[in-house]
C-alpha cells in the first residue's frame, strides 16, 4: 500500500491514496476541503488550482502521490488567524466575486504570483492567469482586485477599494456594496451541489445514446445489475409517471424506451446508481445497446424540405414565427437603395464553470428533496413530480449555489434522473455531470441563418426590412420557440422601420437541443442587422453613427411589433455617449478610419459601432409574476424570501439593497433566502433579464406592506397619524421616541399580526405577437464601440477597447452592474472571435473544454462602461434588466470594426482568421 | 479500471530504469503528466500498471553550462526554463516556446523532456530545441547515448528510443556566440483545438555586415515529425537578407514542407501563406505578437 505524507494548510497529513487518485480527490473527498473546485478535469479551466510549495498547480490531474513531502495550500488555508489574505479582501471589496465557482482558482493563482511579485502589472497578471477561466468573465475587475491586493502586500496598508462611487450618500439604491455571499466565496466555504455529501449517498451515471438518430431496439442491463456495488439500474419502463420533460413542450424523453426514437447523442437510455462513481461508470460499459440507425439531419434548412425524414411525429417544424408591419412591397418601392445580406451564426455553449450536479434525497415522510443549482426551481419541481408520479407538494427543490447559468441551467439536466434513482433505492443519490456530459446534454445557443434585406432613402432613413431566419433548435424544443420569437421580433434592430416582414422557421434537427443563452436569439439577429446597417451606411456615404441616430427608437416611436414606446428609451443617449468617448480616444473626427501602428506594418486598427435593445421580462402575453416574502424579526433583522436564482449576477445584493431601501433598515440587517420551494415563494424563471425588475418589485412591495403594518400599529399605540411616523435606518421615530424595528415586531405580535408580508407582483400586461399591442413592459438599450487590431498577414484579430453604454433604467447595485457589463462584453467577444461549438453530423467535436475556446484574461480589452439611466415607470426605483443587453452589441461592433480595419465583411461567426487572412491577401492582390 | 496501480518516485536514473525493467512494458515514465495523464483519462492511452515519476531525480532537474555547451535536464519544467538566466541568454527560442506552452499552472509541472518525448510534429519545445541543434541523452540499463534531436523522432507520437526501456535524461546544445541569435514564433487558432497551426524556430549567425553565415530553421507541423528545413537553410546561407533571398527561401520552404489541411484547425492554403509570413518575420522587425 502506498503512503502519502504531506502538509495541507500547514497540517501534516498521512493517507494511503488508492491507485489512480488525484490530489483534488484527496483534498475534496478525504479532507473535505471542497473550496478547491472541479470545472473540467482536463487541465483547462484553473478552478482546481492550489499552491504546491508556493507554486500554482492544477490539482485535478495531479497524482496525489506526486505531492509527497510537499506543502499544499488551498483556499481554506489562505487566511491566517482569522484575517483574510489581501486577495480575499480585495476580491470582496472590488466585486471580483460573481458566481464564485472559479474564485478559489483565481485567488490561488494570483496568490502564487503576488507571493513572488506583489507589484505585478496588468499584463503580467493577465499572462499569469491566462488559463484560469471565469465565465462571469469579470476579468477587468479581477485584475484590479489583484493589483489592489498586491499594493496592500507591498505597502502593508489596508486594501484599497474600487474607484466606483455610490450614486448617492442618502439612498441605498446605487450604493457600492459587497455582495452578501462574497465572504464564503473567497474563503472556500461556499457549497455548490457537488460539495454536499449525505450519509449513504449513492452515485449515479447516465447511459447516453451517443448516436444522433436511431430507433432503440435492444437494451440489456442485466450484466450491469450484477456488478458488485451497483444498487439499481433503471430503464424507461421503470418510470412511474410521465416519461417526458420540457420547459414549454414536453417533447424530451426522460429515458428512451425500446422501440422509441433517439433524436440526439445525449438522449438517456439507462440510469445506474452505485456505491461509487467509479463503479457506476464501469456499469455503463456493461449495458448492451442495439439500435437501428436513421438518416441524420443537422441543417435546419434541409430539415424543412418536404422529403426530410421527420424527427418528431409532427414533423421538423417547431414553429413558423412571423412579424408583419406596414407593407414591405410598398416600402421597398419607396427605397432609394436596397441591400441584402446573408449571415450565419454557430451553435455556442454557455460553458458555465460549474458542471451540472443534482442530489436527490428521499425523506422519511416520503417526500423527495432535490439539491440543485437551477435557474427555475419551481419548474424543476413540477417536472420532477410529473415523472416520479408524485404530487408537486411532495417534491422540494432546494437551490444550492449556482456556478454560472447564462440560460443553460433552465432545462432539466440530472434532476429527474437522480430523483428516479433515489425514489427506487430510498437512498440519497448524487448525479454529477463531467464536463463532457455537460457539453453533451444542456441546450445551447441556436445556430441561425439570417437573410436580411434593407431598404432606405438616400438620406439613410430606413423604410423597409425583410428578414428570413432559420433557427436550429436541435432535437428538442426547450425554449426554442421563445428564443426564435425574440430573434424574429428584434430582427430589425433598435430602429424605426415603417414596413417590416419577418419569417422565422424554428426547426428540429438531430443536433443537441438549443435553448436559452444570454441574449435569447437577439444575439444572432443583432449580428445580421448591425452588419447590414453598416453596409447600407457605406453604400449611402453616411457615417455609421449618423445612420443609427437617424433611425434609433425613441419615445413616441413604434417597434417592429407595433408597440408604441412611451418612456424609458435611452438609445440615443447611449449612442451619443459612445460617440464622444471614441472622439476622445481618437482625437479627430474620422472615427472609423483604419490606422496603422508605428513600427508594425502588419497591423491595422479601427473602431466599429453597434446598437441593440432587449426586452426585460417574458412578454408576449405571458403572465409574468413574481412572489416575494419579507419578514421582520425581533432582533431587528429582515429576511427576504423568493425563489429566484442567484447565478452570479448579484440578485442577492440587488434584493438586499431594495429591501433595505424600502424598509429603511441598514443593509447588513437584511438576509436574502433564495430558491427553496418549501421556504420561498415562486419568483418565476431567472431568465429574460427579469429578476431585478420582477423580484425587485415583489420585494419592494412586500417591504412596503411590512412598513405600513408597522406604521399602523405605531400610529394606534402613540395616537399619531401614520404618516407622521418616520422610519430611519432601522428605527421608527414617533413623537420623539426612537423605537427599534425589533420592538415593533413585539407590538405587532401582541395585536395578533405578523411582521411579515407576501406580495405577488404582476408585471404590466403584455400582448401576444401579432396583436400590435405592448409586447413587452420594458426594454433596455445599448450602444457599444469596439477598437480592434487586425494582423493583415495572419488574420489574427484582437480587441483593444470596448466602450459600452447601457440604458438600465436606474442603477441599483453598481458593482453587480459592472460585473454584468464586463461579463456581457467578454461573452460578446467570445461570440465574435473564439466560440464555436463544433459538431460533425450530430456528433461532438467540441467534446471537451479544450475544444471549446472561451475568452481568457488574454482576450480582455480595456472596457469602459457608461451607464445611462432612463427610468421605467413600473420598474423598482426605475430599474430594468441588464443581464443580456450588455452582451448583444459587442459582436457586431467587433465585426464592423474589422471591416473598417481591413475592408473584409464578416458574415459568419466566429471570425475565421484562416479565411480572413486569405481574403485580405486576395484583396491586396487585386488592389 | 484504475488509471494506474502504482505511482513510483525514484531518486536516480538507475532506480527508474530498474523500475521500468520490472514493469515489463506495462510501466510508463511520467514527468509533468500533462499529456500522458490526459491521454489515459480520455482513453487515448490504456491504463498502466505503474507510473514512474522522474521529477525527483536530481540529474534530470539540472540546467548548467559545461565548456561550450548548455545542458538542460529533461525534468526541467517550462516555467523553470522561462526563469533561467542561462537559457534566457543562450536559448531565447526555447524560453519563448516554453513561455507559450499551456497556462502558468501547466508550465509549473509540464517538462521539456515530456514535450519532446511526446514526439508531436509541432511540439513547441521540440521545434525550439531542433533549431538549437540540440541532442538528447538517452539512458538504458546498459548504456547512455546522445542522439541528435533531428533523429529522435520517427513519426507522430513515435520517439526513436524505447520508452518502455529507456529514459530521456537531458538535452545539450551549444552556447550562443557573438553574432548568433534565436527566435520562436507560433500562430494559434482562437477556436477549437489548442495546438499550433504553425510554429517556427530559427538560429542564425550573421556577420557584422549582415550576411547569414549559418542558419537553422525548424518548423511544425510540416510533416510527420518536427522538420529541419535544410534546403531553406542552404538557400539562405552566405546571403544577405533581402526580398529576393527571402522569396527564394520561401520557395525552398514550400518545397520541403508537407503542409496539410487539418479539420477545425487550418487549411493547407493558410499554412502555406503563414510559412512565408513567419519566415519573413524571422528576419523582419515585427515586434512581440499578442498571444492567446
mmCIF file of N, CA, C and O in Angstrom, chain A residues 640-690:
data_model
loop_
_atom_site.group_PDB
_atom_site.id
_atom_site.type_symbol
_atom_site.label_atom_id
_atom_site.label_comp_id
_atom_site.label_asym_id
_atom_site.label_seq_id
_atom_site.Cartn_x
_atom_site.Cartn_y
_atom_site.Cartn_z
ATOM 1 N N UNK A 640 -35.624 38.318 3.412
ATOM 2 C CA UNK A 640 -36.307 38.412 2.126
ATOM 3 C C UNK A 640 -36.305 37.022 1.525
ATOM 4 O O UNK A 640 -35.269 36.371 1.506
ATOM 5 N N UNK A 641 -37.459 36.563 1.064
ATOM 6 C CA UNK A 641 -37.515 35.198 0.531
ATOM 7 C C UNK A 641 -38.213 35.169 -0.829
ATOM 8 O O UNK A 641 -39.331 35.665 -0.965
ATOM 9 N N UNK A 642 -37.547 34.589 -1.787
ATOM 10 C CA UNK A 642 -38.182 34.341 -3.071
ATOM 11 C C UNK A 642 -37.398 33.267 -3.815
ATOM 12 O O UNK A 642 -36.197 33.108 -3.612
ATOM 13 N N UNK A 643 -38.083 32.505 -4.649
ATOM 14 C CA UNK A 643 -37.371 31.534 -5.480
ATOM 15 C C UNK A 643 -36.989 32.208 -6.780
ATOM 16 O O UNK A 643 -37.711 32.157 -7.772
ATOM 17 N N UNK A 644 -35.860 32.864 -6.718
ATOM 18 C CA UNK A 644 -35.275 33.457 -7.904
ATOM 19 C C UNK A 644 -33.809 33.102 -7.799
ATOM 20 O O UNK A 644 -33.277 33.011 -6.709
ATOM 21 N N UNK A 645 -33.176 32.840 -8.924
ATOM 22 C CA UNK A 645 -31.839 32.256 -8.850
ATOM 23 C C UNK A 645 -30.734 33.301 -8.826
ATOM 24 O O UNK A 645 -30.741 34.242 -9.623
ATOM 25 N N UNK A 646 -29.817 33.109 -7.889
ATOM 26 C CA UNK A 646 -28.576 33.887 -7.902
ATOM 27 C C UNK A 646 -27.589 33.061 -8.714
ATOM 28 O O UNK A 646 -27.126 32.013 -8.271
ATOM 29 N N UNK A 647 -27.299 33.528 -9.922
ATOM 30 C CA UNK A 647 -26.426 32.748 -10.806
ATOM 31 C C UNK A 647 -25.126 33.498 -11.056
ATOM 32 O O UNK A 647 -24.448 33.257 -12.050
ATOM 33 N N UNK A 648 -24.808 34.399 -10.165
ATOM 34 C CA UNK A 648 -23.580 35.170 -10.315
ATOM 35 C C UNK A 648 -23.856 36.644 -10.561
ATOM 36 O O UNK A 648 -23.014 37.501 -10.331
ATOM 37 N N UNK A 649 -25.083 36.935 -10.985
ATOM 38 C CA UNK A 649 -25.402 38.303 -11.418
ATOM 39 C C UNK A 649 -25.536 39.283 -10.278
ATOM 40 O O UNK A 649 -25.548 40.486 -10.474
ATOM 41 N N UNK A 650 -25.676 38.769 -9.040
ATOM 42 C CA UNK A 650 -25.763 39.669 -7.891
ATOM 43 C C UNK A 650 -27.185 39.977 -7.482
ATOM 44 O O UNK A 650 -27.444 41.014 -6.869
ATOM 45 N N UNK A 651 -28.106 39.072 -7.769
ATOM 46 C CA UNK A 651 -29.502 39.291 -7.393
ATOM 47 C C UNK A 651 -29.642 39.423 -5.876
ATOM 48 O O UNK A 651 -30.432 40.226 -5.386
ATOM 49 N N UNK A 652 -28.855 38.629 -5.139
ATOM 50 C CA UNK A 652 -28.956 38.713 -3.679
ATOM 51 C C UNK A 652 -28.615 40.122 -3.182
ATOM 52 O O UNK A 652 -29.270 40.653 -2.293
ATOM 53 N N UNK A 653 -27.610 40.727 -3.795
ATOM 54 C CA UNK A 653 -27.261 42.103 -3.397
ATOM 55 C C UNK A 653 -28.356 43.074 -3.816
ATOM 56 O O UNK A 653 -28.721 43.985 -3.061
ATOM 57 N N UNK A 654 -28.902 42.869 -5.003
ATOM 58 C CA UNK A 654 -29.973 43.745 -5.506
ATOM 59 C C UNK A 654 -31.163 43.714 -4.546
ATOM 60 O O UNK A 654 -31.712 44.762 -4.167
ATOM 61 N N UNK A 655 -31.564 42.514 -4.130
ATOM 62 C CA UNK A 655 -32.737 42.395 -3.255
ATOM 63 C C UNK A 655 -32.437 42.944 -1.859
ATOM 64 O O UNK A 655 -33.307 43.525 -1.212
ATOM 65 N N UNK A 656 -31.213 42.769 -1.429
ATOM 66 C CA UNK A 656 -30.803 43.322 -0.139
ATOM 67 C C UNK A 656 -30.894 44.860 -0.174
ATOM 68 O O UNK A 656 -31.425 45.492 0.734
ATOM 69 N N UNK A 657 -30.413 45.414 -1.257
ATOM 70 C CA UNK A 657 -30.442 46.875 -1.415
ATOM 71 C C UNK A 657 -31.890 47.372 -1.465
ATOM 72 O O UNK A 657 -32.268 48.328 -0.773
ATOM 73 N N UNK A 658 -32.716 46.712 -2.269
ATOM 74 C CA UNK A 658 -34.099 47.172 -2.441
ATOM 75 C C UNK A 658 -34.872 47.039 -1.133
ATOM 76 O O UNK A 658 -35.594 47.963 -0.725
ATOM 77 N N UNK A 659 -34.694 45.909 -0.430
ATOM 78 C CA UNK A 659 -35.421 45.724 0.824
ATOM 79 C C UNK A 659 -34.972 46.747 1.854
ATOM 80 O O UNK A 659 -35.791 47.322 2.582
ATOM 81 N N UNK A 660 -33.677 46.990 1.916
ATOM 82 C CA UNK A 660 -33.193 47.939 2.923
ATOM 83 C C UNK A 660 -33.689 49.341 2.617
ATOM 84 O O UNK A 660 -34.050 50.092 3.522
ATOM 85 N N UNK A 661 -33.775 49.675 1.340
ATOM 86 C CA UNK A 661 -34.264 50.998 0.962
ATOM 87 C C UNK A 661 -35.766 51.122 1.243
ATOM 88 O O UNK A 661 -36.233 52.114 1.813
ATOM 89 N N UNK A 662 -36.512 50.096 0.864
ATOM 90 C CA UNK A 662 -37.964 50.157 1.020
ATOM 91 C C UNK A 662 -38.372 50.157 2.492
ATOM 92 O O UNK A 662 -39.376 50.748 2.868
ATOM 93 N N UNK A 663 -37.586 49.472 3.311
ATOM 94 C CA UNK A 663 -37.929 49.354 4.732
ATOM 95 C C UNK A 663 -37.169 50.346 5.607
ATOM 96 O O UNK A 663 -37.420 50.428 6.808
ATOM 97 N N UNK A 664 -36.190 51.028 5.013
ATOM 98 C CA UNK A 664 -35.308 51.904 5.784
ATOM 99 C C UNK A 664 -34.617 51.159 6.924
ATOM 100 O O UNK A 664 -34.731 51.532 8.088
ATOM 101 N N UNK A 665 -33.983 50.076 6.572
ATOM 102 C CA UNK A 665 -33.132 49.372 7.552
ATOM 103 C C UNK A 665 -31.710 49.312 7.017
ATOM 104 O O UNK A 665 -31.509 49.355 5.807
ATOM 105 N N UNK A 666 -30.739 49.219 7.912
ATOM 106 C CA UNK A 666 -29.364 49.070 7.428
ATOM 107 C C UNK A 666 -29.246 47.799 6.574
ATOM 108 O O UNK A 666 -29.879 46.784 6.896
ATOM 109 N N UNK A 667 -28.456 47.875 5.525
ATOM 110 C CA UNK A 667 -28.342 46.729 4.613
ATOM 111 C C UNK A 667 -27.884 45.465 5.311
ATOM 112 O O UNK A 667 -28.335 44.373 4.979
ATOM 113 N N UNK A 668 -26.983 45.620 6.284
ATOM 114 C CA UNK A 668 -26.450 44.416 6.930
ATOM 115 C C UNK A 668 -27.511 43.692 7.764
ATOM 116 O O UNK A 668 -27.315 42.552 8.159
ATOM 117 N N UNK A 669 -28.644 44.344 7.996
ATOM 118 C CA UNK A 669 -29.732 43.676 8.722
ATOM 119 C C UNK A 669 -30.577 42.777 7.817
ATOM 120 O O UNK A 669 -31.442 42.071 8.304
ATOM 121 N N UNK A 670 -30.334 42.872 6.515
ATOM 122 C CA UNK A 670 -31.196 42.147 5.580
ATOM 123 C C UNK A 670 -30.524 40.857 5.105
ATOM 124 O O UNK A 670 -29.390 40.883 4.621
ATOM 125 N N UNK A 671 -31.212 39.754 5.306
ATOM 126 C CA UNK A 671 -30.764 38.465 4.760
ATOM 127 C C UNK A 671 -31.615 38.143 3.546
ATOM 128 O O UNK A 671 -32.809 38.447 3.530
ATOM 129 N N UNK A 672 -31.014 37.464 2.582
ATOM 130 C CA UNK A 672 -31.775 37.076 1.396
ATOM 131 C C UNK A 672 -31.751 35.555 1.280
ATOM 132 O O UNK A 672 -30.683 34.956 1.244
ATOM 133 N N UNK A 673 -32.916 34.948 1.286
ATOM 134 C CA UNK A 673 -33.015 33.495 1.121
ATOM 135 C C UNK A 673 -33.673 33.222 -0.230
ATOM 136 O O UNK A 673 -34.779 33.689 -0.493
ATOM 137 N N UNK A 674 -32.969 32.461 -1.058
ATOM 138 C CA UNK A 674 -33.454 32.234 -2.420
ATOM 139 C C UNK A 674 -33.676 30.753 -2.700
ATOM 140 O O UNK A 674 -33.002 29.895 -2.135
ATOM 141 N N UNK A 675 -34.599 30.479 -3.592
ATOM 142 C CA UNK A 675 -34.683 29.180 -4.265
ATOM 143 C C UNK A 675 -34.802 27.960 -3.364
ATOM 144 O O UNK A 675 -33.985 27.048 -3.421
ATOM 145 N N UNK A 676 -35.823 27.937 -2.536
ATOM 146 C CA UNK A 676 -36.170 26.719 -1.813
ATOM 147 C C UNK A 676 -37.684 26.625 -1.904
ATOM 148 O O UNK A 676 -38.404 27.454 -1.331
ATOM 149 N N UNK A 677 -38.181 25.632 -2.625
ATOM 150 C CA UNK A 677 -39.618 25.627 -2.926
ATOM 151 C C UNK A 677 -40.470 25.398 -1.682
ATOM 152 O O UNK A 677 -41.674 25.624 -1.731
ATOM 153 N N UNK A 678 -39.874 24.951 -0.579
ATOM 154 C CA UNK A 678 -40.637 24.871 0.676
ATOM 155 C C UNK A 678 -40.646 26.204 1.421
ATOM 156 O O UNK A 678 -41.597 26.521 2.118
ATOM 157 N N UNK A 679 -39.568 26.933 1.304
ATOM 158 C CA UNK A 679 -39.397 28.120 2.152
ATOM 159 C C UNK A 679 -39.553 29.437 1.420
ATOM 160 O O UNK A 679 -39.721 30.471 2.050
ATOM 161 N N UNK A 680 -39.461 29.414 0.109
ATOM 162 C CA UNK A 680 -39.505 30.681 -0.620
ATOM 163 C C UNK A 680 -40.558 30.601 -1.718
ATOM 164 O O UNK A 680 -40.610 29.622 -2.460
ATOM 165 N N UNK A 681 -41.387 31.629 -1.844
ATOM 166 C CA UNK A 681 -42.445 31.583 -2.865
ATOM 167 C C UNK A 681 -41.877 31.712 -4.272
ATOM 168 O O UNK A 681 -40.717 32.100 -4.457
ATOM 169 N N UNK A 682 -42.692 31.407 -5.248
ATOM 170 C CA UNK A 682 -42.251 31.323 -6.649
ATOM 171 C C UNK A 682 -41.886 32.695 -7.212
ATOM 172 O O UNK A 682 -42.732 33.589 -7.291
ATOM 173 N N UNK A 683 -40.652 32.833 -7.584
ATOM 174 C CA UNK A 683 -40.209 34.085 -8.206
ATOM 175 C C UNK A 683 -40.152 33.982 -9.710
ATOM 176 O O UNK A 683 -39.678 34.887 -10.377
ATOM 177 N N UNK A 684 -40.613 32.852 -10.240
ATOM 178 C CA UNK A 684 -40.576 32.697 -11.696
ATOM 179 C C UNK A 684 -39.175 32.375 -12.180
ATOM 180 O O UNK A 684 -38.236 32.279 -11.393
ATOM 181 N N UNK A 685 -39.046 32.185 -13.469
ATOM 182 C CA UNK A 685 -37.745 31.801 -14.016
ATOM 183 C C UNK A 685 -36.728 32.928 -13.947
ATOM 184 O O UNK A 685 -37.094 34.103 -14.054
ATOM 185 N N UNK A 686 -35.479 32.558 -13.743
ATOM 186 C CA UNK A 686 -34.411 33.554 -13.825
ATOM 187 C C UNK A 686 -33.910 33.524 -15.255
ATOM 188 O O UNK A 686 -33.034 32.764 -15.634
ATOM 189 N N UNK A 687 -34.550 34.355 -16.045
ATOM 190 C CA UNK A 687 -34.345 34.392 -17.493
ATOM 191 C C UNK A 687 -34.793 35.767 -17.966
ATOM 192 O O UNK A 687 -35.344 36.541 -17.182
ATOM 193 N N UNK A 688 -34.553 36.077 -19.215
ATOM 194 C CA UNK A 688 -35.094 37.301 -19.824
ATOM 195 C C UNK A 688 -34.735 38.564 -19.038
ATOM 196 O O UNK A 688 -35.533 39.499 -18.985
ATOM 197 N N UNK A 689 -33.568 38.598 -18.427
ATOM 198 C CA UNK A 689 -33.105 39.800 -17.701
ATOM 199 C C UNK A 689 -34.179 40.327 -16.764
ATOM 200 O O UNK A 689 -34.365 41.530 -16.620
ATOM 201 N N UNK A 690 -34.927 39.411 -16.100
ATOM 202 C CA UNK A 690 -36.158 39.871 -15.461
ATOM 203 C C UNK A 690 -36.097 40.012 -13.944
ATOM 204 O O UNK A 690 -37.000 40.607 -13.353
#
